[in-house]
Short mmCIF file of C-alpha atoms in Angstrom, two decimals:
data_model
loop_
_atom_site.label_atom_id
_atom_site.label_comp_id
_atom_site.label_asym_id
_atom_site.label_seq_id
_atom_site.Cartn_x
_atom_site.Cartn_y
_atom_site.Cartn_z
CA UNK T 171 2.31 -3.36 -33.01
CA UNK T 172 0.81 -0.01 -32.02
CA UNK T 173 -0.24 0.43 -28.41
CA UNK T 174 -1.37 3.30 -26.20
CA UNK T 175 0.38 3.80 -22.86
CA UNK T 176 -2.01 5.47 -20.43
CA UNK T 177 0.01 6.90 -17.56
CA UNK T 178 3.59 8.11 -17.94
CA UNK T 179 4.90 7.85 -14.41
CA UNK T 180 8.32 6.30 -13.90
CA UNK T 181 7.29 2.79 -14.86
CA UNK T 182 4.87 3.80 -17.60
CA UNK T 183 7.43 6.07 -19.24
CA UNK T 184 10.11 3.39 -19.04
CA UNK T 185 7.79 0.77 -20.49
CA UNK T 186 6.91 3.09 -23.35
CA UNK T 187 10.58 3.61 -24.03
CA UNK T 188 11.31 -0.12 -23.98
CA UNK T 189 8.46 -0.72 -26.43
CA UNK T 190 9.78 1.97 -28.77
CA UNK T 191 13.25 0.43 -28.65
CA UNK T 192 11.64 -2.90 -29.54
CA UNK T 193 10.18 -1.48 -32.73
CA UNK T 194 6.61 -0.90 -31.56
CA UNK T 195 4.63 2.30 -32.02
CA UNK T 196 3.40 4.02 -28.85
CA UNK T 197 0.63 6.54 -28.33
CA UNK T 198 1.42 8.27 -25.04
CA UNK T 199 -1.21 9.86 -22.80
CA UNK T 200 -0.92 11.41 -19.35
CA UNK T 201 -2.58 14.19 -17.39
CA UNK T 202 0.85 15.85 -17.21
CA UNK T 203 1.71 17.70 -20.42
CA UNK T 204 5.44 17.58 -19.63
CA UNK T 205 5.28 13.78 -19.44
CA UNK T 206 3.64 13.63 -22.88
CA UNK T 207 6.29 15.92 -24.34
CA UNK T 208 9.05 13.77 -22.85
CA UNK T 209 7.51 10.71 -24.51
CA UNK T 210 7.25 12.56 -27.83
CA UNK T 211 10.93 13.44 -27.55
CA UNK T 212 11.85 9.74 -27.67
CA UNK T 213 9.56 8.89 -30.57
CA UNK T 214 6.07 8.34 -29.15
CA UNK T 215 2.94 9.93 -30.55
CA UNK T 216 1.48 12.25 -27.94
CA UNK T 217 -2.26 12.29 -27.26
CA UNK T 218 -4.01 14.98 -25.23
CA UNK T 219 -7.35 13.26 -24.70
CA UNK T 220 -8.92 9.80 -24.65
CA UNK T 221 -10.69 10.68 -27.89
CA UNK T 222 -7.32 11.27 -29.48
CA UNK T 223 -5.97 8.01 -28.03
CA UNK T 224 -8.80 6.03 -29.64
CA UNK T 225 -8.47 7.87 -32.96
CA UNK T 226 -4.73 7.17 -33.22
CA UNK T 227 -4.99 3.40 -32.71
CA UNK T 228 -5.77 0.84 -35.44
CA UNK T 229 -8.34 -1.85 -34.69
CA UNK T 230 -8.24 -3.97 -32.69
CA UNK T 231 -7.10 -1.16 -30.41
CA UNK T 232 -4.75 -1.93 -27.52
CA UNK T 233 -4.32 0.36 -24.51
CA UNK T 234 -2.09 -0.36 -21.51
CA UNK T 235 -3.21 1.43 -18.34
CA UNK T 236 -0.35 2.22 -15.96
CA UNK T 237 -1.86 4.51 -13.32
CA UNK T 238 -2.36 4.17 -9.54
CA UNK T 239 -4.81 1.50 -8.39
CA UNK T 240 -8.31 2.49 -7.37
CA UNK T 241 -10.15 5.50 -8.74
CA UNK T 242 -7.49 6.55 -11.29
CA UNK T 243 -7.51 3.07 -12.85
CA UNK T 244 -11.32 2.90 -12.72
CA UNK T 245 -11.62 6.27 -14.46
CA UNK T 246 -9.06 5.47 -17.16
CA UNK T 247 -10.63 2.12 -18.01
CA UNK T 248 -14.12 3.64 -18.13
CA UNK T 249 -12.93 6.42 -20.43
CA UNK T 250 -11.29 3.94 -22.79
CA UNK T 251 -14.30 1.61 -22.77
CA UNK T 252 -16.58 4.46 -23.83
CA UNK T 253 -14.43 5.04 -26.90
CA UNK T 254 -13.35 1.50 -27.83
CA UNK T 255 -15.18 -0.97 -30.06
CA UNK T 256 -15.89 -4.70 -30.09
CA UNK T 257 -12.68 -6.71 -30.01
CA UNK T 258 -10.47 -3.95 -28.59
CA UNK T 259 -8.20 -4.78 -25.65
CA UNK T 260 -7.58 -2.93 -22.38
CA UNK T 261 -4.61 -3.99 -20.27
CA UNK T 262 -4.22 -3.03 -16.61
CA UNK T 263 -0.54 -3.25 -15.73
CA UNK T 264 -0.83 -1.56 -12.34
CA UNK T 265 -1.22 -3.00 -8.86
CA UNK T 266 -4.99 -3.37 -8.85
CA UNK T 267 -6.81 -5.70 -6.49
CA UNK T 268 -7.55 -8.91 -8.39
CA UNK T 269 -11.21 -8.77 -7.37
CA UNK T 270 -11.52 -5.38 -9.07
CA UNK T 271 -9.89 -6.87 -12.17
CA UNK T 272 -12.39 -9.73 -12.28
CA UNK T 273 -15.26 -7.26 -11.99
CA UNK T 274 -13.86 -4.99 -14.68
CA UNK T 275 -13.32 -7.91 -17.03
CA UNK T 276 -16.94 -8.98 -16.69
CA UNK T 277 -18.18 -5.45 -17.30
CA UNK T 278 -15.99 -5.02 -20.37
CA UNK T 279 -16.87 -8.45 -21.75
CA UNK T 280 -20.52 -7.43 -21.72
CA UNK T 281 -19.52 -4.58 -24.01
CA UNK T 282 -17.52 -6.81 -26.34
CA UNK T 283 -14.12 -5.70 -25.03
CA UNK T 284 -11.21 -7.80 -23.82
CA UNK T 285 -9.52 -7.13 -20.48
CA UNK T 286 -6.09 -8.44 -19.54
CA UNK T 287 -4.60 -7.96 -16.06
CA UNK T 288 -0.82 -7.91 -15.91
CA UNK T 289 1.04 -7.97 -12.62
CA UNK T 290 4.20 -6.05 -13.43
CA UNK T 291 7.43 -6.23 -11.46
CA UNK T 292 10.75 -4.60 -12.23
CA UNK T 293 10.37 -1.08 -10.94
CA UNK T 294 12.61 1.61 -12.35
CA UNK T 295 15.11 -1.05 -13.52
CA UNK T 296 12.70 -2.60 -16.00
CA UNK T 297 13.84 -0.34 -18.83
CA UNK T 298 17.25 -2.02 -18.93
CA UNK T 299 16.59 -5.36 -17.22
CA UNK T 300 13.09 -6.11 -18.50
CA UNK T 301 9.87 -6.65 -16.57
CA UNK T 302 8.46 -9.74 -14.91
CA UNK T 303 4.93 -10.05 -16.24
CA UNK T 304 2.24 -12.19 -14.57
CA UNK T 305 -0.70 -12.25 -16.95
CA UNK T 306 -4.37 -13.08 -16.48
CA UNK T 307 -7.00 -13.09 -19.18
CA UNK T 308 -8.50 -14.74 -22.22
CA UNK T 309 -5.95 -16.91 -24.03
CA UNK T 310 -6.77 -15.40 -27.43
CA UNK T 311 -6.23 -11.83 -26.22
CA UNK T 312 -3.02 -12.77 -24.40
CA UNK T 313 -1.66 -14.48 -27.48
CA UNK T 314 -2.48 -11.43 -29.60
CA UNK T 315 -0.41 -9.34 -27.18
CA UNK T 316 2.55 -11.74 -27.28
CA UNK T 317 4.83 -9.30 -29.21
CA UNK T 318 4.28 -6.70 -26.49
CA UNK T 319 5.03 -9.12 -23.67
CA UNK T 320 8.11 -10.50 -25.43
CA UNK T 321 9.46 -6.96 -25.76
CA UNK T 322 8.78 -5.88 -22.19
CA UNK T 323 10.06 -9.09 -20.58
CA UNK T 324 13.76 -9.77 -19.87
CA UNK T 325 13.74 -12.09 -22.91
CA UNK T 326 11.08 -13.29 -25.37
CA UNK T 327 11.00 -16.71 -23.69
CA UNK T 328 11.69 -15.72 -20.09
CA UNK T 329 10.09 -13.69 -17.30
CA UNK T 330 6.50 -13.61 -18.54
CA UNK T 331 3.53 -15.88 -18.96
CA UNK T 332 -0.22 -16.30 -18.75
CA UNK T 333 -0.84 -17.66 -15.25
CA UNK T 334 -4.59 -18.11 -15.52
CA UNK T 335 -7.93 -16.45 -16.32
CA UNK T 336 -8.81 -12.85 -15.61
CA UNK T 337 -7.74 -11.81 -12.13
CA UNK T 338 -5.00 -14.42 -11.88
CA UNK T 339 -2.30 -11.97 -13.01
CA UNK T 340 -3.01 -9.46 -10.28
CA UNK T 341 -3.55 -12.23 -7.72
CA UNK T 342 -0.10 -13.69 -8.40
CA UNK T 343 1.46 -10.20 -8.29
CA UNK T 344 -0.26 -9.61 -4.94
CA UNK T 345 1.33 -12.74 -3.48
CA UNK T 346 4.66 -11.82 -5.13
CA UNK T 347 4.63 -8.53 -3.26
CA UNK T 348 3.69 -10.24 -0.02
CA UNK T 349 6.73 -12.50 -0.39
CA UNK T 350 8.80 -9.42 -1.16
CA UNK T 351 7.72 -7.92 2.18
CA UNK T 352 9.00 -10.97 4.04
CA UNK T 353 12.33 -11.14 2.20
CA UNK T 354 12.99 -7.45 2.70
CA UNK T 355 12.14 -7.68 6.40
CA UNK T 356 14.52 -10.61 6.95
CA UNK T 357 17.40 -8.73 5.32
CA UNK T 358 16.61 -5.58 7.30
CA UNK T 359 16.54 -7.43 10.63
CA UNK T 360 19.74 -9.32 9.90
CA UNK T 361 21.67 -6.19 9.02
CA UNK T 362 20.40 -4.42 12.13
CA UNK T 363 21.61 -7.34 14.30
CA UNK T 364 25.06 -7.01 12.75
CA UNK T 365 25.04 -3.25 13.19
CA UNK T 366 24.20 -3.69 16.88
CA UNK T 367 27.28 -5.91 17.43
CA UNK T 368 29.52 -2.91 18.05
CA UNK T 369 32.51 -4.90 19.39
CA UNK T 370 33.23 -6.39 15.95
CA UNK T 371 33.08 -3.11 14.05
CA UNK T 372 31.41 -4.85 11.12
CA UNK T 373 31.42 -3.16 7.72
CA UNK T 374 27.89 -3.82 6.51
CA UNK T 375 28.62 -2.82 2.94
CA UNK T 376 31.55 -5.24 2.82
CA UNK T 377 29.36 -8.05 4.15
CA UNK T 378 26.65 -7.31 1.60
CA UNK T 379 29.26 -7.53 -1.15
CA UNK T 380 30.57 -10.85 0.20
CA UNK T 381 27.08 -12.32 0.34
CA UNK T 382 26.35 -11.27 -3.23
CA UNK T 383 28.58 -14.03 -4.60
CA UNK T 384 28.11 -17.71 -3.82
CA UNK T 385 25.86 -17.16 -0.80
CA UNK T 386 22.52 -18.92 -0.45
CA UNK T 387 20.92 -15.52 0.24
CA UNK T 388 22.34 -13.78 -2.84
CA UNK T 389 19.58 -11.93 -4.67
CA UNK T 390 18.66 -8.72 -6.44
CA UNK T 391 17.45 -7.30 -3.12
CA UNK T 392 20.90 -7.96 -1.68
CA UNK T 393 22.46 -6.22 -4.69
CA UNK T 394 20.31 -3.20 -3.94
CA UNK T 395 21.25 -3.28 -0.25
CA UNK T 396 24.91 -3.22 -1.24
CA UNK T 397 24.24 -0.28 -3.55
CA UNK T 398 22.39 1.66 -0.85
CA UNK T 399 25.10 1.00 1.76
CA UNK T 400 27.84 2.04 -0.67
CA UNK T 401 26.10 5.40 -1.03
CA UNK T 402 25.46 5.92 2.71
CA UNK T 403 26.46 3.16 5.20
CA UNK T 404 24.54 4.81 8.04
CA UNK T 405 21.51 5.63 5.86
CA UNK T 406 21.69 8.94 7.67
CA UNK T 407 19.62 10.80 5.10
CA UNK T 408 16.66 8.41 5.22
CA UNK T 409 13.87 8.52 7.75
CA UNK T 410 12.82 5.13 9.20
CA UNK T 411 9.29 5.34 7.80
CA UNK T 412 8.18 2.53 5.49
CA UNK T 413 4.89 2.81 3.59
CA UNK T 414 2.91 -0.11 2.20
CA UNK T 415 1.13 0.13 -1.12
CA UNK T 416 -1.66 -2.35 -0.39
CA UNK T 417 -0.57 -5.69 -1.83
CA UNK T 418 0.87 -6.92 1.48
CA UNK T 419 -2.43 -6.21 3.25
CA UNK T 420 -4.39 -7.96 0.51
CA UNK T 421 -2.09 -10.99 0.72
CA UNK T 422 -2.59 -11.27 4.48
CA UNK T 423 -6.37 -10.94 4.12
CA UNK T 424 -6.39 -13.59 1.40
CA UNK T 425 -4.38 -15.94 3.63
CA UNK T 426 -6.98 -15.46 6.35
CA UNK T 427 -9.84 -16.17 3.93
CA UNK T 428 -8.08 -19.32 2.66
CA UNK T 429 -7.03 -20.39 6.18
CA UNK T 430 -3.39 -20.46 5.09
CA UNK T 431 -0.75 -19.72 7.71
CA UNK T 432 1.40 -16.76 6.60
CA UNK T 433 3.21 -15.51 9.72
CA UNK T 434 6.28 -14.10 7.96
CA UNK T 435 4.33 -11.94 5.51
CA UNK T 436 1.92 -10.86 8.26
CA UNK T 437 4.68 -9.83 10.64
CA UNK T 438 6.57 -8.07 7.85
CA UNK T 439 3.46 -6.00 7.21
CA UNK T 440 3.14 -5.25 10.93
CA UNK T 441 6.77 -4.09 11.00
CA UNK T 442 5.98 -1.54 8.33
CA UNK T 443 3.26 -0.18 10.57
CA UNK T 444 5.72 -0.08 13.47
CA UNK T 445 8.22 1.87 11.37
CA UNK T 446 5.87 4.82 11.46
CA UNK T 447 6.11 5.10 15.23
CA UNK T 448 9.64 3.89 15.97
CA UNK T 449 12.99 4.93 14.49
CA UNK T 450 15.18 1.90 13.75
CA UNK T 451 18.00 1.09 11.34
CA UNK T 452 16.10 -1.87 9.86
CA UNK T 453 13.26 0.46 8.89
CA UNK T 454 15.72 2.81 7.21
CA UNK T 455 17.07 -0.16 5.24
CA UNK T 456 13.56 -1.21 4.21
CA UNK T 457 12.89 2.32 2.97
CA UNK T 458 16.23 2.34 1.13
CA UNK T 459 15.45 -0.96 -0.63
CA UNK T 460 12.08 0.35 -1.83
CA UNK T 461 13.79 3.44 -3.19
CA UNK T 462 16.45 1.35 -4.93
CA UNK T 463 14.19 -1.09 -6.77
CA UNK T 464 11.09 0.96 -7.36
CA UNK T 465 12.13 4.57 -7.16
CA UNK T 466 9.67 4.91 -4.28
CA UNK T 467 9.96 8.15 -2.34
CA UNK T 468 11.70 8.13 1.03
CA UNK T 469 11.16 10.58 3.82
CA UNK T 470 14.33 12.56 4.37
CA UNK T 471 15.72 13.50 7.73
CA UNK T 472 15.23 17.23 8.25
#
């Protein structure tokens, strides 16, 4: 299958590469010329405009948008819609608000276009490990895209699925990220408690390695903690400043609207706010985890 990848940031570039390895053809577009050239170097067809993107794709055209949520996504989808024809498919694989996805789907449907929202998890490791894909949209369009999903996922029959109609994919990813906040916060607090117990002289990297095998709390996050602590046990080069990209806030607001108690996720979000005013080891560890799984930038100690 031939597909356009709109946005060649870390995840978009890695997804394009995984698709190429899987035998698909990729038309690569980005505002950054160097990113397009890098994609061309691994076998993608570079496009320098949305007109060129549309011209290079066979019908029904398929474009996967992988740009920051908000205005960049809105602009990219609008540009594609102006150039696509009835039956073409636009996929939003970024972290858009599910309400925006529902609105966009309705607008595109009125123009005869399909819209599929894909909550994508896997960060910078997705190239080798595969991506978890939470998909919302029309069943016919999702089924048409099956070869793409089977290639991007960890396995053709694992790690992906249509979870519901349009908006459901980004809604599930929103909750996924809210859960992630809580899990990360629990690890961060636990390791800070152990660090504070000076009399035992605990080796936190050793403990992380022990917990990785057989423990009830073993997980990929724990693997990443062990990796970060192996590189720098004191996390001395990382500033205790933890950003939030929006999904945690949306999850908390949704819980309020649905009258669902979500104290862990809510407090985890609040702790990220606190990290910006208070230096603490647990906040350094949170920042380190985000850097490990998603390649997110950390603020360095000057």
